[in-house]
Amino acid sequence: MDSKNNSHKQTTFIALFFFIILLAWTIWQFHFNYMVSLYDTFFHSERIYEIRLAFQQHQLPSWVNFNSFFNTGQAINGMYPDITLWPFVFLTNFLTPIHQIIAIKALIAGLGFIVTFLSINKRFDSRNAILAATIFTLSGSVLKDLVNEMQTGTALVMIFAFPIFFTLKEAIESEKIDPPLIIKTALFMFWVIGSHLLSAVVITIVAGIFLIINTIIKKNYLAWLNLIIAAGLTVILCAPILYRLMKISQTGLLSPFGLGHVDSLSLWQIFWTSRWNTKSTISWLSIILLLIVIFKFNRQKLRQLLPWLSVEIVLILLSSNIVPWNLLGKLPIINNFQNAAWRFAPFLGIIPIILILINFSSKTARKIFFGVTILSYLMAGYTGFQAQYHKTAKLPVITQNSTTPTGLNGYAKVTSSGITSDTLSRTLIPDYAPNSVPLAKGTNGLSLDPRIVYLINGHLGVTKGREIPLKHNSTNVNSITLTADNVPKGKITLPVYGYNSLIYQIKLNGQRIKASRSSEGFITIHSNKNLQHATYQITQIQPKMYRPLLWMSTVLLIVLIGLLTIPKIKKARQL
């Protein structure tokens, strides 16, 4: 009894210590009133900002970005799954925009810690589970999202990384129709698709490989039935997301850069370029744990270890150039991978922890994890200070008044008023713009044509005779209002994208008018007279089908969660 109480106390202490450190980091970040930002951090910050505005106005998040990404009405939020992000934005909407983003990063890390602990605790010793959750959160992909480059999609997926892998293993090995297992699989895949579509493709590829192998070896076909039913439920749960994607895509869209070309690393690079906090290679922590397992390999547990070892090997191979990505990159969906390691390597930190738990006794695993936990705190602290202070002293502080561009791969200290600044060149991108928008030659789809960049960056309308400066003075999430002076009669092309498959309501000086789309994908308006002052209001109206699909998905989600939890609650009450 005393031993059990001590175990509980130790588990509680380790968890409290973690959350105290996480809270301290959050407060420390808050006091700067800016966030050191790089690469995709700018992109995801603007996505969050758009969702923030929608909730402040008691509306659903818009499909097109009128208040971010240079106010072009680009379908970033519509094409990027974000439903799992909504609760985090809603809960933190009382904060300033930059503090909100910092808080969301901390909440994702904290929730990931809790879920990882609960998942491992169901299968292994509680103290080992809490230590495993600590080292997983303070290393690899999770740590990088927390203190370096923020990529909210994959960060949200990693919250449920362990239960996803455990559940899919059960599903692949299942030998009977298992309704609870079907529901769990559907719920987890809904979370993945609602967070990051390509991660769902990655998980499906890995699971598919082992499903086929297991079927060949064991001649077990019921696993297929379980997974097919789960896939059907997942499709229904994801109906609002899939509908949104299909509706916008009907216009014909530009793809993210590198379409059809998938880069990859050599096996040597995956290990040699490793870091403690990494998403595109294997982390130092994973290498340490793998080496411990290899040198102290328990042959008596080979049957338990082999499936997990196989998963790690497959993930490493799929991250590398051993797989012929130059050929596979021509296939639909996979042709959007850009870099194989970006897609598969974030999951490399999961299996080594499981291997330690299986390979060693609880007592030995605890000793290993305890030592690695101390190392994790030290390395996470070092990484956090490096991210905040290393070569950041001269970085520009971006506010609403900033005028100096940051450059495509530049770093910056972004404040609340600077999240949607026009100086952030990283957010002037072709992704999901109409496919008639010209691209810069020789950039493999990375950049827009210089003429288009000039018009968007300068917020310029184009008439037959000249370019006209436009002012953006609206913060309504579903519309944009542009004003101009001395506009000649005839056509004016506005720097706002028009999607043929979406519904727009367009007004000129308060009067509804019809509009067309230019050959470059922009909305064009015609006036029969010269205008001393012109006010253009463009509103994107969400399809009527979207809201019912959201309700259907929400009700089904609640029902499925209820079907899983109610029997467990009843069972617990009987004990």
PDB file of N, CA and C in Angstrom, residues 352-407:
ATOM      1  N   PRO A 352      10.814   4.705 -30.204  1.00  0.00           N
ATOM      2  CA  PRO A 352      11.897   4.418 -29.250  1.00  0.00           C
ATOM      3  C   PRO A 352      11.436   4.403 -27.796  1.00  0.00           C
ATOM      4  N   ILE A 353      10.491   5.254 -27.439  1.00  0.00           N
ATOM      5  CA  ILE A 353       9.969   5.268 -26.068  1.00  0.00           C
ATOM      6  C   ILE A 353       9.216   3.973 -25.785  1.00  0.00           C
ATOM      7  N   ILE A 354       8.414   3.526 -26.737  1.00  0.00           N
ATOM      8  CA  ILE A 354       7.675   2.266 -26.568  1.00  0.00           C
ATOM      9  C   ILE A 354       8.641   1.094 -26.452  1.00  0.00           C
ATOM     10  N   LEU A 355       9.706   1.106 -27.236  1.00  0.00           N
ATOM     11  CA  LEU A 355      10.692   0.019 -27.199  1.00  0.00           C
ATOM     12  C   LEU A 355      11.352  -0.095 -25.831  1.00  0.00           C
ATOM     13  N   ILE A 356      11.684   1.018 -25.222  1.00  0.00           N
ATOM     14  CA  ILE A 356      12.271   1.007 -23.875  1.00  0.00           C
ATOM     15  C   ILE A 356      11.298   0.381 -22.885  1.00  0.00           C
ATOM     16  N   LEU A 357      10.042   0.761 -22.975  1.00  0.00           N
ATOM     17  CA  LEU A 357       9.021   0.260 -22.050  1.00  0.00           C
ATOM     18  C   LEU A 357       8.821  -1.246 -22.182  1.00  0.00           C
ATOM     19  N   ILE A 358       8.939  -1.763 -23.406  1.00  0.00           N
ATOM     20  CA  ILE A 358       8.744  -3.199 -23.641  1.00  0.00           C
ATOM     21  C   ILE A 358      10.011  -3.983 -23.317  1.00  0.00           C
ATOM     22  N   ASN A 359      11.143  -3.468 -23.728  1.00  0.00           N
ATOM     23  CA  ASN A 359      12.402  -4.210 -23.656  1.00  0.00           C
ATOM     24  C   ASN A 359      12.900  -4.422 -22.231  1.00  0.00           C
ATOM     25  N   PHE A 360      12.630  -3.473 -21.350  1.00  0.00           N
ATOM     26  CA  PHE A 360      13.173  -3.526 -19.992  1.00  0.00           C
ATOM     27  C   PHE A 360      12.077  -3.722 -18.956  1.00  0.00           C
ATOM     28  N   SER A 361      12.490  -4.175 -17.788  1.00  0.00           N
ATOM     29  CA  SER A 361      11.565  -4.248 -16.667  1.00  0.00           C
ATOM     30  C   SER A 361      11.152  -2.837 -16.268  1.00  0.00           C
ATOM     31  N   SER A 362      10.069  -2.716 -15.522  1.00  0.00           N
ATOM     32  CA  SER A 362       9.586  -1.397 -15.110  1.00  0.00           C
ATOM     33  C   SER A 362      10.662  -0.638 -14.344  1.00  0.00           C
ATOM     34  N   LYS A 363      11.361  -1.333 -13.479  1.00  0.00           N
ATOM     35  CA  LYS A 363      12.384  -0.682 -12.647  1.00  0.00           C
ATOM     36  C   LYS A 363      13.541  -0.171 -13.509  1.00  0.00           C
ATOM     37  N   THR A 364      14.010  -0.988 -14.436  1.00  0.00           N
ATOM     38  CA  THR A 364      15.128  -0.575 -15.299  1.00  0.00           C
ATOM     39  C   THR A 364      14.703   0.548 -16.239  1.00  0.00           C
ATOM     40  N   ALA A 365      13.506   0.425 -16.819  1.00  0.00           N
ATOM     41  CA  ALA A 365      13.000   1.484 -17.706  1.00  0.00           C
ATOM     42  C   ALA A 365      12.888   2.804 -16.954  1.00  0.00           C
ATOM     43  N   ARG A 366      12.471   2.727 -15.675  1.00  0.00           N
ATOM     44  CA  ARG A 366      12.337   3.946 -14.870  1.00  0.00           C
ATOM     45  C   ARG A 366      13.687   4.626 -14.682  1.00  0.00           C
ATOM     46  N   LYS A 367      14.713   3.833 -14.437  1.00  0.00           N
ATOM     47  CA  LYS A 367      16.057   4.402 -14.263  1.00  0.00           C
ATOM     48  C   LYS A 367      16.523   5.093 -15.548  1.00  0.00           C
ATOM     49  N   ILE A 368      16.278   4.431 -16.670  1.00  0.00           N
ATOM     50  CA  ILE A 368      16.670   5.014 -17.967  1.00  0.00           C
ATOM     51  C   ILE A 368      15.917   6.315 -18.198  1.00  0.00           C
ATOM     52  N   PHE A 369      14.604   6.267 -18.015  1.00  0.00           N
ATOM     53  CA  PHE A 369      13.775   7.450 -18.246  1.00  0.00           C
ATOM     54  C   PHE A 369      14.110   8.585 -17.283  1.00  0.00           C
ATOM     55  N   PHE A 370      14.451   8.245 -16.053  1.00  0.00           N
ATOM     56  CA  PHE A 370      14.769   9.292 -15.081  1.00  0.00           C
ATOM     57  C   PHE A 370      16.018  10.069 -15.529  1.00  0.00           C
ATOM     58  N   GLY A 371      17.035   9.315 -15.972  1.00  0.00           N
ATOM     59  CA  GLY A 371      18.249   9.977 -16.453  1.00  0.00           C
ATOM     60  C   GLY A 371      17.984  10.804 -17.701  1.00  0.00           C
ATOM     61  N   VAL A 372      17.191  10.249 -18.608  1.00  0.00           N
ATOM     62  CA  VAL A 372      16.885  10.965 -19.848  1.00  0.00           C
ATOM     63  C   VAL A 372      15.987  12.172 -19.574  1.00  0.00           C
ATOM     64  N   THR A 373      15.119  12.073 -18.564  1.00  0.00           N
ATOM     65  CA  THR A 373      14.260  13.211 -18.210  1.00  0.00           C
ATOM     66  C   THR A 373      15.089  14.401 -17.753  1.00  0.00           C
ATOM     67  N   ILE A 374      16.082  14.153 -16.910  1.00  0.00           N
ATOM     68  CA  ILE A 374      16.979  15.240 -16.471  1.00  0.00           C
ATOM     69  C   ILE A 374      17.661  15.868 -17.682  1.00  0.00           C
ATOM     70  N   LEU A 375      18.161  15.018 -18.574  1.00  0.00           N
ATOM     71  CA  LEU A 375      18.804  15.510 -19.797  1.00  0.00           C
ATOM     72  C   LEU A 375      17.809  16.308 -20.649  1.00  0.00           C
ATOM     73  N   SER A 376      16.558  15.848 -20.707  1.00  0.00           N
ATOM     74  CA  SER A 376      15.537  16.529 -21.513  1.00  0.00           C
ATOM     75  C   SER A 376      15.262  17.937 -21.006  1.00  0.00           C
ATOM     76  N   TYR A 377      15.167  18.093 -19.690  1.00  0.00           N
ATOM     77  CA  TYR A 377      14.945  19.432 -19.135  1.00  0.00           C
ATOM     78  C   TYR A 377      16.120  20.353 -19.445  1.00  0.00           C
ATOM     79  N   LEU A 378      17.324  19.819 -19.323  1.00  0.00           N
ATOM     80  CA  LEU A 378      18.510  20.636 -19.611  1.00  0.00           C
ATOM     81  C   LEU A 378      18.553  21.051 -21.079  1.00  0.00           C
ATOM     82  N   MET A 379      18.300  20.090 -21.969  1.00  0.00           N
ATOM     83  CA  MET A 379      18.348  20.377 -23.402  1.00  0.00           C
ATOM     84  C   MET A 379      17.196  21.274 -23.841  1.00  0.00           C
ATOM     85  N   ALA A 380      16.015  21.055 -23.260  1.00  0.00           N
ATOM     86  CA  ALA A 380      14.873  21.903 -23.598  1.00  0.00           C
ATOM     87  C   ALA A 380      15.125  23.336 -23.144  1.00  0.00           C
ATOM     88  N   GLY A 381      15.709  23.494 -21.949  1.00  0.00           N
ATOM     89  CA  GLY A 381      16.048  24.833 -21.465  1.00  0.00           C
ATOM     90  C   GLY A 381      17.056  25.516 -22.366  1.00  0.00           C
ATOM     91  N   TYR A 382      18.089  24.762 -22.744  1.00  0.00           N
ATOM     92  CA  TYR A 382      19.112  25.311 -23.650  1.00  0.00           C
ATOM     93  C   TYR A 382      18.496  25.696 -24.989  1.00  0.00           C
ATOM     94  N   THR A 383      17.643  24.823 -25.525  1.00  0.00           N
ATOM     95  CA  THR A 383      16.988  25.082 -26.813  1.00  0.00           C
ATOM     96  C   THR A 383      16.104  26.314 -26.737  1.00  0.00           C
ATOM     97  N   GLY A 384      15.363  26.445 -25.636  1.00  0.00           N
ATOM     98  CA  GLY A 384      14.486  27.598 -25.469  1.00  0.00           C
ATOM     99  C   GLY A 384      15.252  28.916 -25.418  1.00  0.00           C
ATOM    100  N   PHE A 385      16.367  28.922 -24.682  1.00  0.00           N
ATOM    101  CA  PHE A 385      17.174  30.145 -24.604  1.00  0.00           C
ATOM    102  C   PHE A 385      17.842  30.457 -25.932  1.00  0.00           C
ATOM    103  N   GLN A 386      18.282  29.421 -26.629  1.00  0.00           N
ATOM    104  CA  GLN A 386      18.872  29.620 -27.957  1.00  0.00           C
ATOM    105  C   GLN A 386      17.855  30.233 -28.914  1.00  0.00           C
ATOM    106  N   ALA A 387      16.632  29.711 -28.874  1.00  0.00           N
ATOM    107  CA  ALA A 387      15.589  30.209 -29.768  1.00  0.00           C
ATOM    108  C   ALA A 387      15.257  31.667 -29.480  1.00  0.00           C
ATOM    109  N   GLN A 388      15.341  32.059 -28.216  1.00  0.00           N
ATOM    110  CA  GLN A 388      14.953  33.410 -27.837  1.00  0.00           C
ATOM    111  C   GLN A 388      16.070  34.430 -28.032  1.00  0.00           C
ATOM    112  N   TYR A 389      17.320  33.998 -27.822  1.00  0.00           N
ATOM    113  CA  TYR A 389      18.404  34.974 -27.769  1.00  0.00           C
ATOM    114  C   TYR A 389      19.500  34.816 -28.829  1.00  0.00           C
ATOM    115  N   HIS A 390      19.664  33.608 -29.387  1.00  0.00           N
ATOM    116  CA  HIS A 390      20.783  33.394 -30.309  1.00  0.00           C
ATOM    117  C   HIS A 390      20.570  34.138 -31.629  1.00  0.00           C
ATOM    118  N   LYS A 391      21.376  35.078 -31.904  1.00  0.00           N
ATOM    119  CA  LYS A 391      21.354  35.871 -33.138  1.00  0.00           C
ATOM    120  C   LYS A 391      20.012  36.578 -33.353  1.00  0.00           C
ATOM    121  N   THR A 392      19.322  36.915 -32.265  1.00  0.00           N
ATOM    122  CA  THR A 392      18.021  37.578 -32.402  1.00  0.00           C
ATOM    123  C   THR A 392      18.068  39.055 -32.018  1.00  0.00           C
ATOM    124  N   ALA A 393      19.197  39.523 -31.496  1.00  0.00           N
ATOM    125  CA  ALA A 393      19.281  40.899 -30.988  1.00  0.00           C
ATOM    126  C   ALA A 393      18.970  41.931 -32.069  1.00  0.00           C
ATOM    127  N   LYS A 394      19.387  41.650 -33.290  1.00  0.00           N
ATOM    128  CA  LYS A 394      19.207  42.627 -34.371  1.00  0.00           C
ATOM    129  C   LYS A 394      17.995  42.338 -35.252  1.00  0.00           C
ATOM    130  N   LEU A 395      17.178  41.398 -34.852  1.00  0.00           N
ATOM    131  CA  LEU A 395      15.991  41.088 -35.653  1.00  0.00           C
ATOM    132  C   LEU A 395      15.016  42.258 -35.612  1.00  0.00           C
ATOM    133  N   PRO A 396      14.322  42.521 -36.731  1.00  0.00           N
ATOM    134  CA  PRO A 396      13.332  43.603 -36.729  1.00  0.00           C
ATOM    135  C   PRO A 396      12.136  43.259 -35.854  1.00  0.00           C
ATOM    136  N   VAL A 397      11.611  44.256 -35.157  1.00  0.00           N
ATOM    137  CA  VAL A 397      10.381  44.103 -34.388  1.00  0.00           C
ATOM    138  C   VAL A 397       9.233  44.545 -35.297  1.00  0.00           C
ATOM    139  N   ILE A 398       8.366  43.619 -35.640  1.00  0.00           N
ATOM    140  CA  ILE A 398       7.310  43.891 -36.623  1.00  0.00           C
ATOM    141  C   ILE A 398       6.050  44.405 -35.922  1.00  0.00           C
ATOM    142  N   THR A 399       5.644  45.607 -36.290  1.00  0.00           N
ATOM    143  CA  THR A 399       4.401  46.200 -35.820  1.00  0.00           C
ATOM    144  C   THR A 399       3.566  46.613 -37.030  1.00  0.00           C
ATOM    145  N   GLN A 400       2.417  47.221 -36.780  1.00  0.00           N
ATOM    146  CA  GLN A 400       1.577  47.673 -37.891  1.00  0.00           C
ATOM    147  C   GLN A 400       2.210  48.809 -38.679  1.00  0.00           C
ATOM    148  N   ASN A 401       3.226  49.449 -38.078  1.00  0.00           N
ATOM    149  CA  ASN A 401       3.887  50.569 -38.740  1.00  0.00           C
ATOM    150  C   ASN A 401       5.189  50.182 -39.432  1.00  0.00           C
ATOM    151  N   SER A 402       5.546  48.919 -39.394  1.00  0.00           N
ATOM    152  CA  SER A 402       6.810  48.476 -40.005  1.00  0.00           C
ATOM    153  C   SER A 402       6.738  48.621 -41.521  1.00  0.00           C
ATOM    154  N   THR A 403       7.891  48.900 -42.109  1.00  0.00           N
ATOM    155  CA  THR A 403       7.946  49.105 -43.570  1.00  0.00           C
ATOM    156  C   THR A 403       9.023  48.273 -44.256  1.00  0.00           C
ATOM    157  N   THR A 404       9.974  47.736 -43.499  1.00  0.00           N
ATOM    158  CA  THR A 404      11.073  46.986 -44.096  1.00  0.00           C
ATOM    159  C   THR A 404      10.711  45.515 -44.240  1.00  0.00           C
ATOM    160  N   PRO A 405      10.729  44.959 -45.467  1.00  0.00           N
ATOM    161  CA  PRO A 405      10.380  43.546 -45.670  1.00  0.00           C
ATOM    162  C   PRO A 405      11.332  42.623 -44.917  1.00  0.00           C
ATOM    163  N   THR A 406      10.809  41.490 -44.457  1.00  0.00           N
ATOM    164  CA  THR A 406      11.632  40.532 -43.713  1.00  0.00           C
ATOM    165  C   THR A 406      12.377  39.566 -44.630  1.00  0.00           C
ATOM    166  N   GLY A 407      11.924  39.409 -45.861  1.00  0.00           N
ATOM    167  CA  GLY A 407      12.530  38.421 -46.748  1.00  0.00           C
ATOM    168  C   GLY A 407      11.827  37.086 -46.599  1.00  0.00           C
TER     169      GLY A 407
END
